[in-house]
XYZ file of C-alpha atoms in Angstrom:
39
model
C -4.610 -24.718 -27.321
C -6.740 -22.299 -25.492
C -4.185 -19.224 -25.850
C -3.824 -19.697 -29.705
C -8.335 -19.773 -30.124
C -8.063 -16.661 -27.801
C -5.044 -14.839 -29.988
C -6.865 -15.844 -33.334
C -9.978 -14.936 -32.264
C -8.813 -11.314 -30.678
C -6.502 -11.157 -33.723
C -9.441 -11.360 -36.380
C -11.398 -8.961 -34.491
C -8.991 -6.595 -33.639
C -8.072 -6.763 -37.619
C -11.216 -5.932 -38.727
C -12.267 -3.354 -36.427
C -8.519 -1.989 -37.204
C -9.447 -1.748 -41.116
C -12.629 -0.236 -41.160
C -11.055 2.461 -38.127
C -8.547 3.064 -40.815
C -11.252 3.036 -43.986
C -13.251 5.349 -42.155
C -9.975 7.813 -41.079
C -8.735 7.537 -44.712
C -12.359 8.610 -45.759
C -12.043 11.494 -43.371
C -8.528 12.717 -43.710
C -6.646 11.069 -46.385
C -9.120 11.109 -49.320
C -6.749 13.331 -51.179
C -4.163 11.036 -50.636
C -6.007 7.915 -51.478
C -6.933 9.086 -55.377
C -3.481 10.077 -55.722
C -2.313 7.036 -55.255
C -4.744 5.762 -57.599
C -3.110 7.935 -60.645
């Protein structure tokens, strides 16, 4: 039991701190990109 409350709690962290890294990068670099894929 105390491996899976470590994995889901590194797992939900690393999650979120792996979306806004990529928010922030797609922000940066891929804005282009992004409202393209809106149209």
């Amino acid at each position: 039991m105390h491996k899976t409350i470590l994995i889901e709690e590194i797992t939900i962290e690393n999650v979120t701190e792996k979306i806004n890294e990529k928010v922030q990068e797609m922000e940066k670099d891929g804005y282009q990109i992004k409202t393209m894929s809106f149209w």
